[in-house]
């Protein structure tokens, strides 16, 4: 365990230095993340002028600004990197190492996330000034910790689901397509376009039991304190999905390496 | 001209044959196209549970706008596929050199290198959405107005292509796939009528002529024609000329990956 942590730390440092190398892609990444939420925000604000919605104008602004941050918090880049390694045969060298294959990738994810989120924060300060939002961010209060916990849970669910899909590359060339499908359903059930309180009753119930809510909606709900379910129930369902994704990932990994005979062997 | 059509046809056939090789992936893609349209449909339905109008547009009109968006974007995708957004990898791997050596117009060869025949389903689906929306309008669309609208859709397709070409020219210097990704994401803003956005953004969407892509053609079809919309045609022409200049200029500055 201690050895693995050390290996992780070395990878982490290495990847962190590499993120500094690609500054332009950092800027593009930041801008890209703004488009979807702002579009959804404009639509819902227009709607809120017509009918009476369960969320007020400033609540809508807060919600969609938070999605920018939370989508980035739970984001993972594993599918691309691991899928590519399996297809090209470069996966072999990660299997041969005396530490788990995903340590390098996890370090990459976390270091990139850390650096990029730090660059994102000033923008948020700007938004809060522009929209004159008055949210008391109660740092180091209970709600803030729950938010962090929910985000970490969301990231882990996403991370292991993506790893599981990436491992499908042992059998099929379709992993990008499968992931597109995942993203599409995430876009609908995650809460990035339709907040959960706007959903009609039956779809709301579906959204509560599906894993997609934990990537976007659930952390925001804990932060803003307008949970649709009891918070313990929410965390329990989330933990259930985490265990499920871990199990699938583990089974696919065990079966996959038996099947694997590196492409460029 | 005939030669170009023939090459276009051959390139389309080549991509079509290579997609047929992966049949599972082909059907899977068709399924995804249908699902994505279905989900947007559902999203709009949920939106209109809460309201009767989106700005100045009612439900049928918003669906019609969505149909026009689907048509314009899938039409361009049908012919261009990922050809333009893949320029950075063409440059990095040196494949661009082979294309430049061929005795046909380079812009033509690069733009239509990889067509997406699967988008035929999206074009078809856009007709379905369009006719569904048109039939639920309170009055039928007269033929003359529809044809005028079709002209505007033509201009919109030219503008869409020119914008993609402009970004492709920029990507020669940046060599970063995420640039096209960002821009395509930005273009998807056009699936909503531009008048729902705040004033600053609306001005931006008029300067980068995104308003001509979907909102104006739809307005014309819906009988909200204004003489100022006719600017769309010179804008399309100028933008095409300008983007071609930029693209050729970028090619002139290109020195092979190893150079």
Short mmCIF file of C-alpha atoms in Angstrom, two decimals:
data_model
loop_
_atom_site.label_atom_id
_atom_site.label_comp_id
_atom_site.label_asym_id
_atom_site.label_seq_id
_atom_site.Cartn_x
_atom_site.Cartn_y
_atom_site.Cartn_z
CA UNK A 1 0.00 0.00 0.00
CA UNK A 2 2.72 2.46 0.97
CA UNK A 3 4.68 1.55 -2.10
CA UNK A 4 1.65 2.10 -4.28
CA UNK A 5 1.06 5.51 -2.75
CA UNK A 6 4.61 6.45 -3.55
CA UNK A 7 4.22 5.29 -7.14
CA UNK A 8 0.98 7.23 -7.35
CA UNK A 9 2.71 10.36 -6.09
CA UNK A 10 5.44 10.11 -8.72
CA UNK A 11 2.89 9.73 -11.50
CA UNK A 12 0.90 12.59 -10.03
CA UNK A 13 3.87 14.94 -10.10
CA UNK A 14 4.82 13.92 -13.62
CA UNK A 15 1.34 14.46 -14.99
CA UNK A 16 1.00 17.75 -13.18
CA UNK A 17 4.10 19.01 -14.94
CA UNK A 18 2.67 17.86 -18.24
CA UNK A 19 -0.55 19.81 -17.78
CA UNK A 20 1.55 22.96 -17.68
CA UNK A 21 2.80 22.05 -21.11
CA UNK A 22 -0.63 22.16 -22.72
CA UNK A 23 -1.84 25.59 -21.77
CA UNK A 24 -3.97 26.22 -24.84
CA UNK A 25 -5.98 23.06 -24.40
CA UNK A 26 -6.60 24.21 -20.86
CA UNK A 27 -8.18 27.45 -22.10
CA UNK A 28 -10.25 25.58 -24.69
CA UNK A 29 -11.38 23.13 -22.02
CA UNK A 30 -12.55 25.96 -19.78
CA UNK A 31 -14.46 27.73 -22.55
CA UNK A 32 -16.02 24.47 -23.73
CA UNK A 33 -17.46 23.80 -20.32
CA UNK A 34 -19.33 27.11 -20.28
CA UNK A 35 -21.35 26.64 -23.46
CA UNK A 36 -23.80 23.91 -22.44
CA UNK A 37 -24.72 25.31 -19.01
CA UNK A 38 -25.15 28.85 -20.34
CA UNK A 39 -27.39 27.57 -23.14
CA UNK A 40 -29.56 25.63 -20.70
CA UNK A 41 -29.62 28.63 -18.38
CA UNK A 42 -30.82 30.98 -21.14
CA UNK A 43 -33.61 28.56 -22.06
CA UNK A 44 -34.87 28.11 -18.49
CA UNK A 45 -34.64 31.81 -17.66
CA UNK A 46 -36.78 32.52 -20.74
CA UNK A 47 -39.26 29.90 -19.57
CA UNK A 48 -39.31 31.29 -16.03
CA UNK A 49 -40.56 34.62 -17.38
CA UNK A 50 -43.64 32.81 -18.70
CA UNK A 51 -44.80 30.23 -16.25
CA UNK A 52 -44.07 29.74 -12.61
CA UNK A 53 -41.26 27.31 -12.09
CA UNK A 54 -40.23 25.63 -8.86
CA UNK A 55 -36.93 27.52 -9.12
CA UNK A 56 -36.61 31.31 -9.16
CA UNK A 57 -34.41 33.23 -11.59
CA UNK A 58 -31.44 33.52 -9.27
CA UNK A 59 -31.80 29.89 -8.19
CA UNK A 60 -31.63 28.88 -11.86
CA UNK A 61 -28.43 30.92 -12.27
CA UNK A 62 -26.91 29.31 -9.19
CA UNK A 63 -27.92 25.85 -10.32
CA UNK A 64 -26.47 26.06 -13.82
CA UNK A 65 -23.30 27.83 -12.70
CA UNK A 66 -22.79 25.01 -10.23
CA UNK A 67 -23.17 22.45 -13.02
CA UNK A 68 -20.10 23.98 -14.71
CA UNK A 69 -18.06 23.18 -11.62
CA UNK A 70 -19.59 19.82 -10.72
CA UNK A 71 -19.39 18.38 -14.24
CA UNK A 72 -15.68 19.18 -14.08
CA UNK A 73 -15.32 17.73 -10.58
CA UNK A 74 -16.77 14.36 -11.54
CA UNK A 75 -15.25 14.29 -15.03
CA UNK A 76 -12.86 11.51 -15.96
CA UNK A 77 -10.57 10.98 -18.94
CA UNK A 78 -9.95 7.28 -18.47
CA UNK A 79 -11.95 5.90 -21.34
CA UNK A 80 -9.78 7.56 -23.97
CA UNK A 81 -6.43 6.73 -22.46
CA UNK A 82 -7.05 3.16 -21.34
CA UNK A 83 -9.06 2.21 -24.43
CA UNK A 84 -6.28 3.52 -26.64
CA UNK A 85 -3.63 1.64 -24.68
CA UNK A 86 -5.51 -1.64 -25.03
CA UNK A 87 -6.01 -1.15 -28.76
CA UNK A 88 -2.42 -0.18 -29.46
CA UNK A 89 -0.92 -2.85 -27.24
CA UNK A 90 0.73 -0.32 -24.96
CA UNK A 91 -1.42 -1.78 -22.18
CA UNK A 92 1.11 -4.58 -21.75
CA UNK A 93 3.68 -2.36 -20.07
CA UNK A 94 1.14 -1.29 -17.47
CA UNK A 95 0.26 -4.90 -16.73
CA UNK A 96 3.91 -5.79 -16.23
CA UNK A 97 4.47 -3.15 -13.59
CA UNK A 98 4.37 -4.31 -9.99
CA UNK A 99 1.66 -1.76 -9.14
CA UNK A 100 -2.02 -1.76 -10.28
CA UNK A 101 -2.46 -0.75 -13.91
CA UNK A 102 -4.78 2.17 -13.18
CA UNK A 103 -2.47 4.03 -10.78
CA UNK A 104 -0.88 5.98 -13.60
CA UNK A 105 -4.24 6.85 -15.10
CA UNK A 106 -5.80 7.81 -11.79
CA UNK A 107 -2.83 10.06 -11.08
CA UNK A 108 -3.29 11.64 -14.49
CA UNK A 109 -6.98 12.27 -13.81
CA UNK A 110 -6.47 13.77 -10.39
CA UNK A 111 -3.51 15.97 -11.25
CA UNK A 112 -5.20 17.34 -14.36
CA UNK A 113 -8.35 17.94 -12.35
CA UNK A 114 -6.51 19.74 -9.59
CA UNK A 115 -4.71 22.09 -11.93
CA UNK A 116 -7.69 22.79 -14.14
CA UNK A 117 -10.08 23.40 -11.27
CA UNK A 118 -7.67 25.89 -9.76
CA UNK A 119 -7.67 27.83 -13.03
CA UNK A 120 -11.45 27.65 -13.14
CA UNK A 121 -11.99 29.20 -9.72
CA UNK A 122 -11.28 32.85 -10.64
CA UNK A 123 -13.99 32.62 -13.30
CA UNK A 124 -16.46 31.64 -10.63
CA UNK A 125 -15.57 34.60 -8.55
CA UNK A 126 -16.22 36.72 -11.68
CA UNK A 127 -19.59 35.07 -12.28
CA UNK A 128 -20.70 35.69 -8.75
CA UNK A 129 -19.84 39.35 -9.20
CA UNK A 130 -21.56 39.61 -12.59
CA UNK A 131 -24.77 37.88 -11.55
CA UNK A 132 -24.67 39.46 -8.07
CA UNK A 133 -25.34 36.12 -6.46
CA UNK A 134 -25.70 35.92 -2.76
CA UNK A 135 -24.90 32.43 -1.75
CA UNK A 136 -23.24 32.06 1.52
CA UNK A 137 -20.67 29.45 0.84
CA UNK A 138 -20.32 28.03 4.26
CA UNK A 139 -16.86 26.64 3.96
CA UNK A 140 -16.07 23.91 6.44
CA UNK A 141 -19.68 23.56 7.46
CA UNK A 142 -21.59 20.32 7.27
CA UNK A 143 -23.20 21.00 3.91
CA UNK A 144 -19.88 21.78 2.27
CA UNK A 145 -18.43 18.47 3.43
CA UNK A 146 -21.46 16.61 2.17
CA UNK A 147 -21.03 18.34 -1.17
CA UNK A 148 -17.39 17.28 -1.33
CA UNK A 149 -18.33 13.74 -0.35
CA UNK A 150 -21.05 13.61 -3.01
CA UNK A 151 -18.64 14.93 -5.66
CA UNK A 152 -16.01 12.34 -4.76
CA UNK A 153 -18.67 9.65 -4.90
CA UNK A 154 -19.76 10.94 -8.32
CA UNK A 155 -16.19 10.95 -9.58
CA UNK A 156 -15.55 7.39 -8.40
CA UNK A 157 -18.76 6.09 -9.99
CA UNK A 158 -17.84 7.80 -13.25
CA UNK A 159 -14.23 6.67 -13.03
CA UNK A 160 -14.99 2.99 -12.56
CA UNK A 161 -17.83 2.94 -15.09
CA UNK A 162 -15.48 4.49 -17.64
CA UNK A 163 -12.76 2.01 -16.75
CA UNK A 164 -15.22 -0.84 -17.19
CA UNK A 165 -16.30 0.47 -20.60
CA UNK A 166 -12.66 0.98 -21.59
CA UNK A 167 -11.90 -2.65 -20.70
CA UNK A 168 -14.57 -3.70 -23.20
CA UNK A 169 -11.90 -2.79 -25.76
CA UNK A 170 -10.61 -6.35 -25.19
CA UNK A 171 -13.69 -7.61 -27.03
CA UNK A 172 -15.02 -4.81 -29.21
CA UNK A 173 -13.90 -1.73 -31.14
CA UNK A 174 -17.10 0.04 -30.16
CA UNK A 175 -16.09 1.59 -26.85
CA UNK A 176 -16.36 5.16 -28.16
CA UNK A 177 -19.88 4.44 -29.33
CA UNK A 178 -20.86 2.91 -26.02
CA UNK A 179 -19.46 5.91 -24.24
CA UNK A 180 -21.37 8.30 -26.53
CA UNK A 181 -24.50 6.45 -25.51
CA UNK A 182 -23.55 6.86 -21.85
CA UNK A 183 -22.93 10.59 -22.37
CA UNK A 184 -26.21 11.06 -24.18
CA UNK A 185 -28.21 9.47 -21.39
CA UNK A 186 -26.10 11.38 -18.86
CA UNK A 187 -27.04 14.61 -20.64
CA UNK A 188 -30.68 13.80 -20.14
CA UNK A 189 -30.79 12.14 -16.71
CA UNK A 190 -27.77 13.83 -15.15
CA UNK A 191 -29.47 17.16 -14.59
CA UNK A 192 -27.22 19.29 -16.79
CA UNK A 193 -30.12 20.37 -19.02
CA UNK A 194 -33.22 19.61 -16.96
CA UNK A 195 -32.89 20.10 -13.19
CA UNK A 196 -34.49 17.26 -11.27
CA UNK A 197 -37.26 19.46 -9.82
CA UNK A 198 -38.46 20.22 -13.37
CA UNK A 199 -38.84 16.56 -14.29
CA UNK A 200 -42.32 15.07 -14.50
CA UNK A 201 -43.08 12.65 -11.70
CA UNK A 202 -42.27 9.30 -13.34
CA UNK A 203 -39.04 10.52 -14.92
CA UNK A 204 -38.02 12.06 -11.60
CA UNK A 205 -38.32 8.69 -9.91
CA UNK A 206 -36.30 7.10 -12.68
CA UNK A 207 -33.66 9.79 -12.30
CA UNK A 208 -33.40 9.10 -8.57
CA UNK A 209 -32.57 5.42 -9.05
CA UNK A 210 -30.27 5.77 -12.08
CA UNK A 211 -26.53 6.39 -11.61
CA UNK A 212 -26.37 9.49 -13.83
CA UNK A 213 -27.75 11.87 -11.22
CA UNK A 214 -24.69 11.31 -9.03
CA UNK A 215 -22.40 12.84 -11.62
CA UNK A 216 -24.12 16.23 -11.73
CA UNK A 217 -27.40 16.74 -9.95
CA UNK A 218 -26.82 15.02 -6.62
CA UNK A 219 -23.73 17.00 -5.52
CA UNK A 220 -25.52 20.26 -6.40
CA UNK A 221 -28.61 19.17 -4.52
CA UNK A 222 -26.59 18.50 -1.38
CA UNK A 223 -24.86 21.86 -1.74
CA UNK A 224 -28.00 23.93 -2.35
CA UNK A 225 -29.90 21.88 0.20
CA UNK A 226 -32.91 21.14 -2.01
CA UNK A 227 -32.65 17.37 -2.05
CA UNK A 228 -35.41 15.41 -3.69
CA UNK A 229 -34.87 12.42 -1.46
CA UNK A 230 -33.62 11.92 2.02
CA UNK A 231 -29.87 12.55 1.90
CA UNK A 232 -29.08 9.15 3.44
CA UNK A 233 -31.17 7.40 0.80
CA UNK A 234 -29.33 9.38 -1.87
CA UNK A 235 -25.92 8.40 -0.57
CA UNK A 236 -27.03 4.78 -0.20
CA UNK A 237 -28.17 4.57 -3.82
CA UNK A 238 -24.91 6.22 -4.87
CA UNK A 239 -22.84 3.78 -2.85
CA UNK A 240 -24.83 0.95 -4.42
CA UNK A 241 -23.88 2.16 -7.88
CA UNK A 242 -20.25 2.54 -6.82
CA UNK A 243 -20.15 -1.06 -5.63
CA UNK A 244 -21.88 -2.14 -8.82
CA UNK A 245 -19.44 -0.28 -11.07
CA UNK A 246 -16.49 -1.64 -9.09
CA UNK A 247 -17.83 -5.17 -9.45
CA UNK A 248 -18.33 -4.87 -13.20
CA UNK A 249 -14.90 -3.32 -13.60
CA UNK A 250 -13.26 -6.10 -11.57
CA UNK A 251 -15.03 -8.90 -13.45
CA UNK A 252 -14.20 -7.36 -16.83
CA UNK A 253 -10.60 -6.90 -15.78
CA UNK A 254 -10.21 -10.51 -14.63
CA UNK A 255 -11.86 -11.87 -17.78
CA UNK A 256 -10.16 -9.32 -20.04
CA UNK A 257 -6.55 -10.04 -19.16
CA UNK A 258 -7.16 -13.72 -19.83
CA UNK A 259 -8.36 -12.85 -23.30
CA UNK A 260 -5.70 -10.24 -23.96
CA UNK A 261 -2.87 -11.13 -26.28
CA UNK A 262 -1.30 -7.77 -27.01
CA UNK A 263 -1.96 -6.50 -30.50
CA UNK A 264 1.64 -5.90 -31.34
CA UNK A 265 2.88 -8.99 -29.59
CA UNK B 1 -17.01 19.79 -62.55
CA UNK B 2 -17.95 16.29 -63.64
CA UNK B 3 -14.65 15.02 -62.33
CA UNK B 4 -15.31 16.56 -58.93
CA UNK B 5 -18.74 14.97 -58.71
CA UNK B 6 -17.23 11.64 -59.61
CA UNK B 7 -14.53 11.95 -56.95
CA UNK B 8 -17.11 13.02 -54.40
CA UNK B 9 -19.18 9.98 -55.26
CA UNK B 10 -16.16 7.67 -55.05
CA UNK B 11 -15.09 9.06 -51.69
CA UNK B 12 -18.62 8.67 -50.35
CA UNK B 13 -18.73 5.11 -51.61
CA UNK B 14 -15.40 4.30 -50.05
CA UNK B 15 -16.49 5.50 -46.60
CA UNK B 16 -19.82 3.76 -47.04
CA UNK B 17 -18.12 0.46 -47.87
CA UNK B 18 -15.79 0.77 -44.93
CA UNK B 19 -18.73 1.40 -42.60
CA UNK B 20 -20.47 -1.67 -44.00
CA UNK B 21 -17.48 -3.68 -42.92
CA UNK B 22 -18.38 -2.92 -39.32
CA UNK B 23 -22.05 -3.80 -39.42
CA UNK B 24 -22.66 -3.90 -35.69
CA UNK B 25 -21.11 -0.50 -35.31
CA UNK B 26 -23.23 0.77 -38.20
CA UNK B 27 -26.53 -0.27 -36.63
CA UNK B 28 -25.31 0.92 -33.29
CA UNK B 29 -24.68 4.36 -34.78
CA UNK B 30 -28.13 4.48 -36.35
CA UNK B 31 -29.58 3.58 -32.97
CA UNK B 32 -27.62 6.39 -31.32
CA UNK B 33 -28.82 8.92 -33.91
CA UNK B 34 -32.44 7.95 -33.24
CA UNK B 35 -31.95 8.02 -29.48
CA UNK B 36 -30.32 11.45 -29.52
CA UNK B 37 -33.19 12.91 -31.54
CA UNK B 38 -35.68 11.19 -29.24
CA UNK B 39 -34.02 12.64 -26.16
CA UNK B 40 -34.07 16.18 -27.55
CA UNK B 41 -37.74 15.65 -28.40
CA UNK B 42 -38.39 14.56 -24.84
CA UNK B 43 -36.42 17.53 -23.48
CA UNK B 44 -38.54 19.96 -25.49
CA UNK B 45 -41.72 18.19 -24.36
CA UNK B 46 -40.69 18.55 -20.72
CA UNK B 47 -39.82 22.20 -21.31
CA UNK B 48 -43.28 22.87 -22.71
CA UNK B 49 -44.96 21.18 -19.77
CA UNK B 50 -43.88 24.25 -17.82
CA UNK B 51 -44.66 26.93 -20.36
CA UNK B 52 -46.70 27.67 -23.47
CA UNK B 53 -44.11 29.75 -25.28
CA UNK B 54 -40.34 30.05 -25.43
CA UNK B 55 -39.85 33.80 -25.90
CA UNK B 56 -41.92 34.67 -28.96
CA UNK B 57 -42.13 31.07 -30.19
CA UNK B 58 -44.81 28.51 -29.46
CA UNK B 59 -44.26 24.77 -29.17
CA UNK B 60 -44.79 23.85 -32.83
CA UNK B 61 -42.52 26.66 -33.92
CA UNK B 62 -39.71 25.53 -31.60
CA UNK B 63 -40.04 22.00 -32.95
CA UNK B 64 -39.83 23.39 -36.48
CA UNK B 65 -36.68 25.33 -35.54
CA UNK B 66 -35.22 22.10 -34.17
CA UNK B 67 -36.10 20.33 -37.44
CA UNK B 68 -34.32 23.02 -39.47
CA UNK B 69 -31.29 22.77 -37.16
CA UNK B 70 -31.17 19.00 -37.62
CA UNK B 71 -31.37 19.42 -41.38
CA UNK B 72 -28.65 22.07 -41.70
CA UNK B 73 -26.19 20.34 -39.36
CA UNK B 74 -26.75 16.81 -40.65
CA UNK B 75 -26.55 17.98 -44.27
CA UNK B 76 -23.11 19.46 -43.68
CA UNK B 77 -22.12 16.40 -41.63
CA UNK B 78 -23.27 14.13 -44.41
CA UNK B 79 -20.75 15.63 -46.82
CA UNK B 80 -17.95 16.67 -44.50
CA UNK B 81 -18.12 14.16 -41.66
CA UNK B 82 -15.12 14.69 -39.42
CA UNK B 83 -12.87 15.67 -42.33
CA UNK B 84 -12.36 19.25 -41.22
CA UNK B 85 -11.99 18.64 -37.50
CA UNK B 86 -9.38 15.96 -38.15
CA UNK B 87 -6.90 18.28 -39.85
CA UNK B 88 -4.53 18.40 -36.83
CA UNK B 89 -4.07 14.62 -36.95
CA UNK B 90 -3.69 14.72 -40.75
CA UNK B 91 -0.86 17.20 -40.28
CA UNK B 92 0.77 15.33 -37.43
CA UNK B 93 0.80 12.01 -39.23
CA UNK B 94 1.89 13.49 -42.53
CA UNK B 95 -1.21 12.27 -44.41
CA UNK B 96 -1.93 15.77 -45.58
CA UNK B 97 1.04 15.70 -47.96
CA UNK B 98 -0.50 12.91 -50.01
CA UNK B 99 -3.74 14.84 -50.37
CA UNK B 100 -1.93 18.00 -51.46
CA UNK B 101 -0.14 16.10 -54.19
CA UNK B 102 -3.37 15.05 -55.86
CA UNK B 103 -4.31 17.04 -58.98
CA UNK B 104 -7.62 18.35 -57.67
CA UNK B 105 -8.56 21.36 -55.57
CA UNK B 106 -7.12 20.76 -52.09
CA UNK B 107 -10.00 22.41 -50.25
CA UNK B 108 -12.41 20.09 -52.02
CA UNK B 109 -10.36 16.99 -51.30
CA UNK B 110 -9.84 17.82 -47.64
CA UNK B 111 -13.40 18.97 -46.95
CA UNK B 112 -15.10 15.90 -48.35
CA UNK B 113 -12.42 13.38 -47.49
CA UNK B 114 -14.67 11.45 -45.18
CA UNK B 115 -18.40 11.67 -45.72
CA UNK B 116 -20.82 10.32 -43.13
CA UNK B 117 -23.43 8.34 -45.06
CA UNK B 118 -25.07 7.35 -41.77
CA UNK B 119 -26.25 10.93 -41.51
CA UNK B 120 -28.79 10.16 -44.20
CA UNK B 121 -30.90 8.93 -41.28
CA UNK B 122 -30.49 12.22 -39.51
CA UNK B 123 -31.52 14.11 -42.64
CA UNK B 124 -34.52 11.83 -42.94
CA UNK B 125 -35.33 12.30 -39.25
CA UNK B 126 -35.12 16.07 -39.68
CA UNK B 127 -37.84 15.82 -42.37
CA UNK B 128 -39.99 13.83 -39.97
CA UNK B 129 -39.52 16.41 -37.20
CA UNK B 130 -40.17 19.20 -39.67
CA UNK B 131 -43.39 17.75 -41.03
CA UNK B 132 -44.60 16.88 -37.53
CA UNK B 133 -44.02 20.49 -36.48
CA UNK B 134 -45.50 21.92 -39.68
CA UNK B 135 -48.66 19.82 -39.35
CA UNK B 136 -49.21 20.98 -35.78
CA UNK B 137 -48.96 24.67 -36.74
CA UNK B 138 -52.25 26.53 -36.63
CA UNK B 139 -52.03 27.32 -40.34
CA UNK B 140 -50.44 25.44 -43.22
CA UNK B 141 -47.22 26.80 -44.72
CA UNK B 142 -47.88 28.15 -48.25
CA UNK B 143 -45.62 26.70 -50.93
CA UNK B 144 -44.08 30.05 -51.91
CA UNK B 145 -42.97 30.72 -48.35
CA UNK B 146 -41.58 27.23 -48.01
CA UNK B 147 -39.51 27.65 -51.18
CA UNK B 148 -38.21 31.04 -50.04
CA UNK B 149 -37.30 29.39 -46.74
CA UNK B 150 -35.50 26.62 -48.62
CA UNK B 151 -33.32 29.29 -50.30
CA UNK B 152 -32.41 30.62 -46.88
CA UNK B 153 -31.62 27.10 -45.69
CA UNK B 154 -29.26 26.81 -48.66
CA UNK B 155 -27.48 29.99 -47.58
CA UNK B 156 -27.36 28.61 -44.02
CA UNK B 157 -25.63 25.44 -45.21
CA UNK B 158 -23.03 27.53 -47.03
CA UNK B 159 -22.46 29.66 -43.92
CA UNK B 160 -22.17 26.57 -41.71
CA UNK B 161 -19.59 25.02 -44.01
CA UNK B 162 -17.62 28.27 -44.29
CA UNK B 163 -17.47 28.63 -40.51
CA UNK B 164 -16.13 25.09 -40.18
CA UNK B 165 -13.58 25.83 -42.87
CA UNK B 166 -12.47 28.98 -41.07
CA UNK B 167 -11.84 27.05 -37.87
CA UNK B 168 -10.08 24.35 -39.86
CA UNK B 169 -7.73 27.03 -41.22
CA UNK B 170 -7.02 28.19 -37.69
CA UNK B 171 -6.36 24.63 -36.57
CA UNK B 172 -3.36 24.52 -38.94
CA UNK B 173 -1.62 26.94 -36.63
CA UNK B 174 -2.92 25.55 -33.37
CA UNK B 175 -2.89 21.81 -34.13
CA UNK B 176 -5.35 21.12 -31.38
CA UNK B 177 -8.44 19.01 -32.05
CA UNK B 178 -10.26 20.58 -29.15
CA UNK B 179 -10.45 23.84 -31.08
CA UNK B 180 -12.91 22.38 -33.60
CA UNK B 181 -14.65 20.57 -30.78
CA UNK B 182 -15.18 23.84 -28.94
CA UNK B 183 -16.42 25.55 -32.07
CA UNK B 184 -18.83 22.77 -33.01
CA UNK B 185 -20.17 22.87 -29.49
CA UNK B 186 -20.62 26.61 -29.90
CA UNK B 187 -22.44 26.15 -33.22
CA UNK B 188 -24.94 23.87 -31.49
CA UNK B 189 -26.24 27.01 -29.76
CA UNK B 190 -28.10 27.60 -33.03
CA UNK B 191 -30.64 24.90 -32.21
CA UNK B 192 -32.43 27.44 -30.03
CA UNK B 193 -33.92 30.67 -31.45
CA UNK B 194 -31.31 33.35 -30.85
CA UNK B 195 -33.78 35.84 -29.33
CA UNK B 196 -33.94 33.93 -26.05
CA UNK B 197 -30.35 34.87 -25.23
CA UNK B 198 -29.29 38.03 -23.37
CA UNK B 199 -28.48 41.06 -25.49
CA UNK B 200 -24.67 40.77 -25.47
CA UNK B 201 -24.72 37.17 -26.59
CA UNK B 202 -27.35 37.96 -29.24
CA UNK B 203 -25.05 40.56 -30.77
CA UNK B 204 -22.21 38.05 -30.75
CA UNK B 205 -24.43 35.46 -32.46
CA UNK B 206 -25.28 38.01 -35.15
CA UNK B 207 -21.66 39.04 -35.72
CA UNK B 208 -20.57 35.41 -35.98
CA UNK B 209 -23.51 34.87 -38.28
CA UNK B 210 -25.06 32.04 -36.29
CA UNK B 211 -28.42 33.77 -36.41
CA UNK B 212 -28.52 33.00 -40.15
CA UNK B 213 -28.05 29.27 -39.58
CA UNK B 214 -31.40 28.31 -38.15
CA UNK B 215 -33.32 31.19 -36.61
CA UNK B 216 -33.67 33.26 -39.79
CA UNK B 217 -34.54 30.42 -42.20
CA UNK B 218 -37.15 29.22 -39.69
CA UNK B 219 -38.55 32.73 -39.30
CA UNK B 220 -38.93 32.98 -43.06
CA UNK B 221 -40.73 29.64 -43.22
CA UNK B 222 -42.99 30.72 -40.37
CA UNK B 223 -43.93 33.92 -42.20
CA UNK B 224 -41.88 36.30 -40.09
CA UNK B 225 -39.90 37.61 -43.03
CA UNK B 226 -38.05 40.91 -42.69
CA UNK B 227 -36.24 42.56 -45.63
CA UNK B 228 -33.05 42.73 -43.55
CA UNK B 229 -32.88 38.91 -43.62
CA UNK B 230 -31.94 39.13 -47.30
CA UNK B 231 -28.48 40.09 -46.06
CA UNK B 232 -28.04 36.36 -45.46
CA UNK B 233 -27.19 35.76 -49.10
CA UNK B 234 -24.33 38.28 -49.44
CA UNK B 235 -23.11 37.20 -46.00
CA UNK B 236 -23.00 33.58 -47.17
CA UNK B 237 -21.15 34.53 -50.36
CA UNK B 238 -18.61 36.76 -48.64
CA UNK B 239 -18.01 34.30 -45.84
CA UNK B 240 -17.43 31.48 -48.29
CA UNK B 241 -14.96 33.60 -50.26
CA UNK B 242 -13.20 34.76 -47.10
CA UNK B 243 -12.96 31.28 -45.57
CA UNK B 244 -11.59 29.87 -48.81
CA UNK B 245 -8.93 32.61 -48.88
CA UNK B 246 -8.00 31.84 -45.28
CA UNK B 247 -7.84 28.12 -45.92
CA UNK B 248 -5.63 28.47 -49.00
CA UNK B 249 -3.44 30.89 -47.12
CA UNK B 250 -3.08 28.41 -44.26
CA UNK B 251 -2.12 25.72 -46.76
CA UNK B 252 0.49 28.04 -48.25
CA UNK B 253 2.08 28.44 -44.83
CA UNK B 254 2.00 24.73 -44.18
CA UNK B 255 5.32 22.98 -44.12
CA UNK B 256 5.03 19.24 -43.77
CA UNK B 257 5.21 17.71 -40.30
CA UNK B 258 8.87 16.92 -40.73
CA UNK B 259 9.67 20.20 -42.49
#
